[in-house]
CSV table of N, CA, C and O in Angstrom, one decimal:
chain,number,residue,atom,x,y,z
A,1,MET,N,-185.4,-39.8,91.2
A,1,MET,CA,-185.6,-38.9,92.3
A,1,MET,C,-185.6,-39.6,93.7
A,1,MET,O,-185.2,-39.1,94.7
A,2,ASP,N,-185.9,-40.9,93.7
A,2,ASP,CA,-186.0,-41.7,94.9
A,2,ASP,C,-184.6,-41.7,95.6
A,2,ASP,O,-184.5,-41.6,96.8
A,3,ALA,N,-183.5,-41.9,94.8
A,3,ALA,CA,-182.2,-42.0,95.4
A,3,ALA,C,-181.8,-40.7,96.0
A,3,ALA,O,-181.2,-40.6,97.1
A,4,PHE,N,-182.2,-39.6,95.4
A,4,PHE,CA,-181.9,-38.2,96.0
A,4,PHE,C,-182.6,-38.1,97.3
A,4,PHE,O,-182.0,-37.6,98.3
A,5,ILE,N,-183.9,-38.4,97.4
A,5,ILE,CA,-184.7,-38.3,98.6
A,5,ILE,C,-184.1,-39.2,99.7
A,5,ILE,O,-184.0,-38.8,100.8
A,6,ARG,N,-183.7,-40.4,99.3
A,6,ARG,CA,-183.1,-41.3,100.3
A,6,ARG,C,-181.8,-40.7,101.0
A,6,ARG,O,-181.6,-40.7,102.2
A,7,VAL,N,-181.0,-40.1,100.2
A,7,VAL,CA,-179.8,-39.4,100.7
A,7,VAL,C,-180.1,-38.2,101.6
A,7,VAL,O,-179.6,-38.1,102.7
A,8,MET,N,-181.1,-37.4,101.1
A,8,MET,CA,-181.4,-36.2,101.9
A,8,MET,C,-182.1,-36.6,103.2
A,8,MET,O,-181.8,-36.1,104.3
A,9,LYS,N,-183.0,-37.6,103.2
A,9,LYS,CA,-183.6,-38.1,104.5
A,9,LYS,C,-182.6,-38.7,105.4
A,9,LYS,O,-182.7,-38.6,106.6
A,10,ALA,N,-181.6,-39.5,104.8
A,10,ALA,CA,-180.6,-40.1,105.6
A,10,ALA,C,-179.8,-39.1,106.4
A,10,ALA,O,-179.4,-39.4,107.6
A,11,LEU,N,-179.6,-38.0,105.8
A,11,LEU,CA,-178.8,-36.9,106.5
A,11,LEU,C,-179.6,-35.9,107.2
A,11,LEU,O,-179.1,-34.9,107.7
A,12,ALA,N,-180.9,-36.2,107.4
A,12,ALA,CA,-181.8,-35.2,108.1
A,12,ALA,C,-181.8,-35.5,109.6
A,12,ALA,O,-182.6,-34.9,110.3
A,13,ASP,N,-181.0,-36.3,110.0
A,13,ASP,CA,-180.9,-36.7,111.5
A,13,ASP,C,-179.5,-36.3,112.0
A,13,ASP,O,-178.5,-36.7,111.4
A,14,SER,N,-179.4,-35.6,113.1
A,14,SER,CA,-178.1,-35.2,113.6
A,14,SER,C,-177.2,-36.4,114.0
A,14,SER,O,-176.0,-36.3,113.8
A,15,ASN,N,-177.8,-37.5,114.5
A,15,ASN,CA,-176.9,-38.6,114.9
A,15,ASN,C,-176.3,-39.3,113.6
A,15,ASN,O,-175.2,-39.7,113.6
A,16,ARG,N,-177.1,-39.3,112.5
A,16,ARG,CA,-176.5,-39.9,111.3
A,16,ARG,C,-175.5,-39.0,110.7
A,16,ARG,O,-174.5,-39.5,110.2
A,17,VAL,N,-175.6,-37.7,110.8
A,17,VAL,CA,-174.6,-36.8,110.3
A,17,VAL,C,-173.3,-37.0,111.2
A,17,VAL,O,-172.2,-37.0,110.7
A,18,LYS,N,-173.5,-37.1,112.5
A,18,LYS,CA,-172.3,-37.4,113.4
A,18,LYS,C,-171.6,-38.7,113.0
A,18,LYS,O,-170.4,-38.8,113.0
A,19,ILE,N,-172.4,-39.7,112.7
A,19,ILE,CA,-171.8,-41.0,112.3
A,19,ILE,C,-171.0,-40.8,111.0
A,19,ILE,O,-169.8,-41.3,110.9
A,20,VAL,N,-171.5,-40.1,110.0
A,20,VAL,CA,-170.7,-39.8,108.8
A,20,VAL,C,-169.4,-39.0,109.1
A,20,VAL,O,-168.4,-39.4,108.7
A,21,LYS,N,-169.5,-38.0,110.0
A,21,LYS,CA,-168.3,-37.3,110.4
A,21,LYS,C,-167.3,-38.1,111.1
A,21,LYS,O,-166.1,-38.0,110.9
A,22,MET,N,-167.8,-39.1,111.9
A,22,MET,CA,-166.9,-40.0,112.6
A,22,MET,C,-166.2,-40.9,111.6
A,22,MET,O,-165.0,-41.2,111.7
A,23,LEU,N,-167.0,-41.4,110.6
A,23,LEU,CA,-166.4,-42.3,109.6
A,23,LEU,C,-165.5,-41.6,108.7
A,23,LEU,O,-164.7,-42.3,108.0
A,24,GLN,N,-165.5,-40.3,108.7
A,24,GLN,CA,-164.4,-39.6,107.9
A,24,GLN,C,-163.1,-39.8,108.6
A,24,GLN,O,-162.0,-39.7,107.9
A,25,GLN,N,-163.1,-40.1,109.9
A,25,GLN,CA,-161.9,-40.2,110.6
A,25,GLN,C,-161.3,-41.6,110.5
A,25,GLN,O,-160.1,-41.8,110.3
A,26,ARG,N,-162.2,-42.7,110.6
A,26,ARG,CA,-161.7,-44.1,110.5
A,26,ARG,C,-162.9,-45.0,110.4
A,26,ARG,O,-164.0,-44.6,110.7
A,27,THR,N,-162.6,-46.2,110.0
A,27,THR,CA,-163.6,-47.3,110.0
A,27,THR,C,-164.0,-47.6,111.5
A,27,THR,O,-163.1,-47.6,112.3
A,28,LEU,N,-165.3,-47.8,111.7
A,28,LEU,CA,-165.8,-48.1,113.1
A,28,LEU,C,-166.8,-49.3,113.1
A,28,LEU,O,-167.4,-49.5,112.1
A,29,CYS,N,-166.9,-49.9,114.3
A,29,CYS,CA,-167.9,-50.9,114.5
A,29,CYS,C,-169.1,-50.3,115.3
A,29,CYS,O,-168.9,-49.2,115.7
A,30,VAL,N,-170.1,-51.0,115.4
A,30,VAL,CA,-171.3,-50.5,116.1
A,30,VAL,C,-171.0,-50.1,117.5
A,30,VAL,O,-171.4,-49.1,118.0
A,31,CYS,N,-170.2,-50.9,118.2
A,31,CYS,CA,-169.9,-50.6,119.6
A,31,CYS,C,-169.1,-49.3,119.7
A,31,CYS,O,-169.4,-48.5,120.7
A,32,GLU,N,-168.2,-49.0,118.8
A,32,GLU,CA,-167.5,-47.8,118.9
A,32,GLU,C,-168.4,-46.6,118.6
A,32,GLU,O,-168.3,-45.5,119.3
A,33,ILE,N,-169.3,-46.7,117.6
A,33,ILE,CA,-170.2,-45.6,117.3
A,33,ILE,C,-171.1,-45.4,118.5
A,33,ILE,O,-171.4,-44.3,118.9
A,34,GLN,N,-171.6,-46.5,119.1
A,34,GLN,CA,-172.5,-46.4,120.3
A,34,GLN,C,-171.8,-45.7,121.4
A,34,GLN,O,-172.4,-44.8,122.1
A,35,ALA,N,-170.5,-46.0,121.7
A,35,ALA,CA,-169.8,-45.4,122.8
A,35,ALA,C,-169.5,-43.9,122.5
A,35,ALA,O,-169.6,-43.1,123.4
A,36,ALA,N,-169.3,-43.6,121.2
A,36,ALA,CA,-169.0,-42.2,120.9
A,36,ALA,C,-170.3,-41.3,121.0
A,36,ALA,O,-170.3,-40.2,121.5
A,37,LEU,N,-171.4,-41.9,120.5
A,37,LEU,CA,-172.7,-41.1,120.6
A,37,LEU,C,-173.5,-41.2,121.9
A,37,LEU,O,-174.4,-40.5,122.1
A,38,LYS,N,-173.1,-42.2,122.6
A,38,LYS,CA,-173.8,-42.5,123.9
A,38,LYS,C,-175.3,-42.7,123.7
A,38,LYS,O,-176.1,-42.1,124.4
A,39,ILE,N,-175.6,-43.6,122.7
A,39,ILE,CA,-177.0,-44.0,122.4
A,39,ILE,C,-177.1,-45.5,122.4
A,39,ILE,O,-176.0,-46.2,122.3
A,40,ALA,N,-178.3,-46.1,122.4
A,40,ALA,CA,-178.5,-47.5,122.5
A,40,ALA,C,-178.0,-48.2,121.2
A,40,ALA,O,-178.1,-47.6,120.1
A,41,GLN,N,-177.6,-49.4,121.3
A,41,GLN,CA,-177.1,-50.2,120.2
A,41,GLN,C,-178.2,-50.4,119.1
A,41,GLN,O,-177.9,-50.2,117.9
A,42,PRO,N,-179.4,-50.7,119.5
A,42,PRO,CA,-180.5,-50.8,118.4
A,42,PRO,C,-180.7,-49.5,117.6
A,42,PRO,O,-180.9,-49.5,116.4
A,43,THR,N,-180.5,-48.4,118.3
A,43,THR,CA,-180.7,-47.1,117.7
A,43,THR,C,-179.5,-46.9,116.7
A,43,THR,O,-179.7,-46.4,115.5
A,44,VAL,N,-178.3,-47.2,117.1
A,44,VAL,CA,-177.1,-47.1,116.2
A,44,VAL,C,-177.4,-48.0,115.0
A,44,VAL,O,-177.2,-47.5,113.8
A,45,SER,N,-177.8,-49.2,115.2
A,45,SER,CA,-178.0,-50.1,114.1
A,45,SER,C,-179.1,-49.6,113.1
A,45,SER,O,-178.9,-49.7,111.9
A,46,LYS,N,-180.1,-49.0,113.6
A,46,LYS,CA,-181.2,-48.4,112.8
A,46,LYS,C,-180.6,-47.3,111.9
A,46,LYS,O,-180.8,-47.2,110.7
A,47,HIS,N,-179.8,-46.4,112.5
A,47,HIS,CA,-179.1,-45.3,111.8
A,47,HIS,C,-178.2,-45.8,110.7
A,47,HIS,O,-178.2,-45.3,109.6
A,48,LEU,N,-177.4,-46.9,111.0
A,48,LEU,CA,-176.5,-47.4,110.1
A,48,LEU,C,-177.3,-48.0,108.9
A,48,LEU,O,-176.8,-47.9,107.7
A,49,LYS,N,-178.4,-48.7,109.2
A,49,LYS,CA,-179.2,-49.3,108.1
A,49,LYS,C,-179.7,-48.2,107.1
A,49,LYS,O,-179.6,-48.4,105.9
A,50,ILE,N,-180.1,-47.1,107.7
A,50,ILE,CA,-180.6,-46.0,106.8
A,50,ILE,C,-179.5,-45.4,106.0
A,50,ILE,O,-179.7,-45.2,104.8
A,51,LEU,N,-178.3,-45.2,106.6
A,51,LEU,CA,-177.2,-44.7,105.8
A,51,LEU,C,-176.7,-45.6,104.8
A,51,LEU,O,-176.3,-45.2,103.7
A,52,GLU,N,-176.8,-46.9,105.1
A,52,GLU,CA,-176.4,-47.9,104.1
A,52,GLU,C,-177.3,-48.0,102.9
A,52,GLU,O,-176.9,-48.1,101.8
A,53,LYS,N,-178.6,-47.9,103.2
A,53,LYS,CA,-179.6,-47.9,102.1
A,53,LYS,C,-179.5,-46.7,101.2
A,53,LYS,O,-179.8,-46.8,100.0
A,54,ALA,N,-179.0,-45.6,101.7
A,54,ALA,CA,-178.8,-44.4,100.9
A,54,ALA,C,-177.4,-44.4,100.2
A,54,ALA,O,-177.1,-43.5,99.6
A,55,ASP,N,-176.7,-45.5,100.4
A,55,ASP,CA,-175.3,-45.7,99.8
A,55,ASP,C,-174.3,-44.6,100.3
A,55,ASP,O,-173.4,-44.3,99.6
A,56,ILE,N,-174.5,-44.2,101.5
A,56,ILE,CA,-173.6,-43.2,102.1
A,56,ILE,C,-172.5,-44.0,102.8
A,56,ILE,O,-171.3,-43.5,102.8
A,57,ILE,N,-172.8,-45.1,103.4
A,57,ILE,CA,-171.8,-46.0,104.0
A,57,ILE,C,-171.9,-47.4,103.5
A,57,ILE,O,-172.9,-47.8,102.8
A,58,CYS,N,-170.9,-48.2,103.8
A,58,CYS,CA,-170.9,-49.6,103.5
A,58,CYS,C,-170.3,-50.4,104.6
A,58,CYS,O,-169.7,-49.8,105.5
A,59,SER,N,-170.6,-51.6,104.6
A,59,SER,CA,-170.1,-52.5,105.8
A,59,SER,C,-169.4,-53.7,105.2
A,59,SER,O,-169.7,-54.2,104.1
A,60,VAL,N,-168.5,-54.2,106.0
A,60,VAL,CA,-167.7,-55.4,105.7
A,60,VAL,C,-167.6,-56.2,107.0
A,60,VAL,O,-167.2,-55.7,108.0
A,61,LYS,N,-168.0,-57.5,106.9
A,61,LYS,CA,-167.8,-58.4,108.1
A,61,LYS,C,-166.4,-58.8,108.2
A,61,LYS,O,-165.7,-59.1,107.3
A,62,ASP,N,-165.9,-58.7,109.5
A,62,ASP,CA,-164.5,-59.0,109.8
A,62,ASP,C,-164.4,-59.8,111.1
A,62,ASP,O,-164.4,-59.2,112.2
A,63,GLY,N,-164.6,-61.1,111.0
A,63,GLY,CA,-164.6,-61.9,112.2
A,63,GLY,C,-165.8,-61.6,113.1
A,63,GLY,O,-166.9,-61.7,112.7
A,64,LEU,N,-165.5,-61.1,114.3
A,64,LEU,CA,-166.6,-60.8,115.2
A,64,LEU,C,-167.3,-59.4,114.9
A,64,LEU,O,-168.4,-59.2,115.4
A,65,TRP,N,-166.6,-58.6,114.2
A,65,TRP,CA,-167.1,-57.2,113.9
A,65,TRP,C,-167.6,-57.0,112.5
A,65,TRP,O,-167.2,-57.7,111.6
A,66,VAL,N,-168.5,-56.0,112.4
A,66,VAL,CA,-168.9,-55.5,111.2
A,66,VAL,C,-168.3,-54.1,111.1
A,66,VAL,O,-168.6,-53.3,112.0
A,67,ASN,N,-167.4,-53.9,110.1
A,67,ASN,CA,-166.8,-52.6,110.0
A,67,ASN,C,-167.6,-51.7,109.1
A,67,ASN,O,-167.9,-52.1,108.0
A,68,TYR,N,-167.8,-50.5,109.5
A,68,TYR,CA,-168.5,-49.5,108.7
A,68,TYR,C,-167.6,-48.4,108.2
A,68,TYR,O,-166.7,-48.0,109.0
A,69,SER,N,-167.7,-48.0,107.0
A,69,SER,CA,-166.9,-47.0,106.4
A,69,SER,C,-167.7,-46.2,105.4
A,69,SER,O,-168.8,-46.6,105.1
A,70,LEU,N,-167.2,-45.1,105.0
A,70,LEU,CA,-167.9,-44.3,104.0
A,70,LEU,C,-167.9,-44.9,102.7
A,70,LEU,O,-166.9,-45.6,102.3
A,71,SER,N,-169.0,-44.8,101.9
A,71,SER,CA,-169.1,-45.3,100.6
A,71,SER,C,-168.1,-44.6,99.7
A,71,SER,O,-167.7,-43.4,99.9
A,72,ASP,N,-167.7,-45.2,98.6
A,72,ASP,CA,-166.8,-44.5,97.6
A,72,ASP,C,-167.6,-43.7,96.7
A,72,ASP,O,-167.0,-43.0,95.8
A,73,GLY,N,-168.9,-43.7,96.8
A,73,GLY,CA,-169.8,-42.9,96.0
A,73,GLY,C,-170.1,-43.4,94.6
A,73,GLY,O,-170.8,-42.8,93.8
A,74,SER,N,-169.6,-44.6,94.3
A,74,SER,CA,-169.8,-45.2,92.9
A,74,SER,C,-171.2,-45.6,92.7
A,74,SER,O,-171.6,-45.7,91.5
A,75,ARG,N,-172.0,-45.9,93.7
A,75,ARG,CA,-173.3,-46.4,93.5
A,75,ARG,C,-174.4,-45.2,93.5
A,75,ARG,O,-175.5,-45.4,93.0
A,76,SER,N,-174.0,-44.1,94.0
A,76,SER,CA,-174.9,-42.9,94.0
A,76,SER,C,-174.2,-41.6,93.8
A,76,SER,O,-173.4,-41.2,94.7
A,77,ALA,N,-174.5,-40.9,92.7
A,77,ALA,CA,-173.9,-39.6,92.5
A,77,ALA,C,-174.4,-38.6,93.6
A,77,ALA,O,-173.6,-37.7,94.0
A,78,TYR,N,-175.6,-38.8,94.1
A,78,TYR,CA,-176.1,-37.9,95.1
A,78,TYR,C,-175.3,-38.1,96.4
A,78,TYR,O,-174.8,-37.1,97.1
A,79,ALA,N,-175.1,-39.3,96.8
A,79,ALA,CA,-174.3,-39.6,98.0
A,79,ALA,C,-172.8,-39.1,97.8
A,79,ALA,O,-172.3,-38.5,98.7
A,80,ALA,N,-172.3,-39.4,96.7
A,80,ALA,CA,-170.9,-38.9,96.4
A,80,ALA,C,-170.8,-37.4,96.5
A,80,ALA,O,-169.8,-36.9,97.1
A,81,SER,N,-171.7,-36.7,96.0
A,81,SER,CA,-171.7,-35.2,96.0
A,81,SER,C,-171.8,-34.7,97.5
A,81,SER,O,-171.0,-33.9,97.9
A,82,VAL,N,-172.7,-35.3,98.2
A,82,VAL,CA,-173.0,-34.8,99.6
A,82,VAL,C,-171.7,-35.2,100.4
A,82,VAL,O,-171.3,-34.4,101.3
A,83,LEU,N,-171.2,-36.4,100.3
A,83,LEU,CA,-170.0,-36.8,101.0
A,83,LEU,C,-168.8,-35.9,100.8
A,83,LEU,O,-168.1,-35.6,101.7
A,84,GLY,N,-168.7,-35.5,99.5
A,84,GLY,CA,-167.6,-34.6,99.2
A,84,GLY,C,-167.7,-33.3,99.9
A,84,GLY,O,-166.8,-32.7,100.4
A,85,ASN,N,-168.9,-32.8,99.9
A,85,ASN,CA,-169.2,-31.5,100.5
A,85,ASN,C,-169.1,-31.6,102.0
A,85,ASN,O,-168.6,-30.7,102.7
A,86,LEU,N,-169.6,-32.7,102.6
A,86,LEU,CA,-169.7,-32.8,104.0
A,86,LEU,C,-168.3,-32.9,104.6
A,86,LEU,O,-168.1,-32.6,105.8
A,87,ARG,N,-167.3,-33.2,103.8
A,87,ARG,CA,-165.9,-33.2,104.3
A,87,ARG,C,-165.5,-31.9,104.9
A,87,ARG,O,-164.7,-31.8,105.8
A,88,HIS,N,-166.1,-30.8,104.3
A,88,HIS,CA,-165.7,-29.5,104.7
A,88,HIS,C,-166.8,-28.8,105.6
A,88,HIS,O,-166.5,-27.8,106.2
A,89,TRP,N,-167.9,-29.3,105.6
A,89,TRP,CA,-169.0,-28.7,106.4
A,89,TRP,C,-168.9,-29.2,107.9
A,89,TRP,O,-168.4,-30.3,108.2
A,90,LEU,N,-169.4,-28.3,108.8
A,90,LEU,CA,-169.5,-28.6,110.2
A,90,LEU,C,-168.2,-28.8,111.0
A,90,LEU,O,-168.2,-29.3,112.1
A,91,GLU,N,-167.1,-28.4,110.4
A,91,GLU,CA,-165.8,-28.5,111.0
A,91,GLU,C,-165.7,-27.7,112.3
A,91,GLU,O,-165.0,-28.1,113.2
A,92,ASP,N,-166.5,-26.6,112.4
A,92,ASP,CA,-166.4,-25.8,113.6
A,92,ASP,C,-167.6,-26.0,114.5
A,92,ASP,O,-167.8,-25.3,115.5
A,93,CYS,N,-168.4,-27.1,114.3
A,93,CYS,CA,-169.5,-27.4,115.1
A,93,CYS,C,-169.0,-28.0,116.5
A,93,CYS,O,-168.2,-29.0,116.4
A,94,PRO,N,-169.4,-27.5,117.6
A,94,PRO,CA,-168.9,-28.0,118.9
A,94,PRO,C,-169.2,-29.5,119.1
A,94,PRO,O,-168.4,-30.2,119.7
A,95,GLN,N,-170.4,-29.9,118.7
A,95,GLN,CA,-170.7,-31.3,118.9
A,95,GLN,C,-169.8,-32.3,118.1
A,95,GLN,O,-169.3,-33.3,118.6
A,96,ILE,N,-169.5,-31.9,116.9
A,96,ILE,CA,-168.6,-32.7,116.0
A,96,ILE,C,-167.1,-32.6,116.6
A,96,ILE,O,-166.5,-33.6,116.7
A,97,GLN,N,-166.7,-31.5,117.0
A,97,GLN,CA,-165.4,-31.3,117.6
A,97,GLN,C,-165.3,-32.2,118.9
A,97,GLN,O,-164.2,-32.8,119.1
A,98,GLU,N,-166.3,-32.3,119.7
A,98,GLU,CA,-166.3,-33.1,120.9
A,98,GLU,C,-166.2,-34.6,120.6
A,98,GLU,O,-165.4,-35.3,121.2
A,99,ILE,N,-166.9,-35.0,119.6
A,99,ILE,CA,-166.9,-36.4,119.2
A,99,ILE,C,-165.5,-36.7,118.7
A,99,ILE,O,-164.9,-37.8,119.0
A,100,ARG,N,-165.0,-35.9,117.9
A,100,ARG,CA,-163.6,-36.1,117.3
A,100,ARG,C,-162.5,-36.1,118.4
A,100,ARG,O,-161.6,-36.8,118.3
A,101,ARG,N,-162.7,-35.4,119.4
A,101,ARG,CA,-161.8,-35.3,120.6
A,101,ARG,C,-161.8,-36.7,121.3
A,101,ARG,O,-160.8,-37.2,121.7
A,102,ARG,N,-163.0,-37.2,121.5
A,102,ARG,CA,-163.2,-38.5,122.2
A,102,ARG,C,-162.9,-39.7,121.4
A,102,ARG,O,-162.5,-40.8,121.9
A,103,LEU,N,-163.0,-39.6,120.1
A,103,LEU,CA,-162.9,-40.8,119.2
A,103,LEU,C,-161.6,-41.6,119.3
A,103,LEU,O,-161.6,-42.8,119.3
A,104,PRO,N,-160.4,-40.9,119.4
A,104,PRO,CA,-159.2,-41.7,119.5
A,104,PRO,C,-159.1,-42.6,120.7
A,104,PRO,O,-158.4,-43.6,120.7
A,105,GLY,N,-159.8,-42.3,121.8
A,105,GLY,CA,-159.8,-43.1,123.0
A,105,GLY,C,-160.8,-44.2,123.0
A,105,GLY,O,-160.9,-45.0,123.9
A,106,ILE,N,-161.6,-44.3,121.9
A,106,ILE,CA,-162.6,-45.3,121.9
A,106,ILE,C,-162.1,-46.4,121.0
A,106,ILE,O,-161.9,-46.3,119.8
A,107,ARG,N,-161.9,-47.6,121.6
A,107,ARG,CA,-161.3,-48.7,120.9
A,107,ARG,C,-162.3,-49.9,121.1
A,107,ARG,O,-162.7,-50.3,122.2
A,108,ARG,N,-162.6,-50.6,120.0
A,108,ARG,CA,-163.5,-51.8,120.0
A,108,ARG,C,-163.1,-52.9,121.0
A,108,ARG,O,-163.9,-53.5,121.6
A,109,GLU,N,-161.8,-53.1,121.1
A,109,GLU,CA,-161.3,-54.1,122.1
A,109,GLU,C,-161.7,-53.8,123.5
A,109,GLU,O,-161.9,-54.8,124.3
A,110,GLU,N,-161.9,-52.6,123.8
A,110,GLU,CA,-162.3,-52.2,125.1
A,110,GLU,C,-163.8,-52.1,125.3
A,110,GLU,O,-164.4,-52.6,126.2
A,111,VAL,N,-164.5,-51.4,124.3
A,111,VAL,CA,-165.9,-51.1,124.5
A,111,VAL,C,-166.8,-52.3,124.1
A,111,VAL,O,-167.9,-52.4,124.6
A,112,CYS,N,-166.3,-53.2,123.3
A,112,CYS,CA,-167.2,-54.3,122.9
A,112,CYS,C,-167.2,-55.4,123.9
A,112,CYS,O,-168.1,-56.3,123.9
A,113,ARG,N,-166.3,-55.4,124.9
A,113,ARG,CA,-166.3,-56.4,125.9
A,113,ARG,C,-167.3,-56.1,127.1
A,113,ARG,O,-167.5,-56.9,127.9
A,114,ARG,N,-167.7,-54.8,127.2
A,114,ARG,CA,-168.5,-54.4,128.3
A,114,ARG,C,-169.8,-55.0,128.3
A,114,ARG,O,-170.4,-55.4,127.4
């Protein structure tokens, strides 16, 4: 039951749901997520840690960056199920649509140097 509760709690925050929806588009670093959500870096890092503990996302170090992407679901059936459904949910949400509109213009090479 603990794994189920971790997944549900991880997605009980709107910013974490937005992060998942962004990661459906492409792999992102902390700076890109911060720029898209317009929230502080420590807050983004906290959200990412919660999502990672729930096996919803995974991270890979690549030089200066840590790349975040969606989990393949192999470690948690609960995360896999929710991720599969979340692909189709919230597509008409104005907040998600706005983030998706801005996301192509957010590039780590630009936002991480600021």
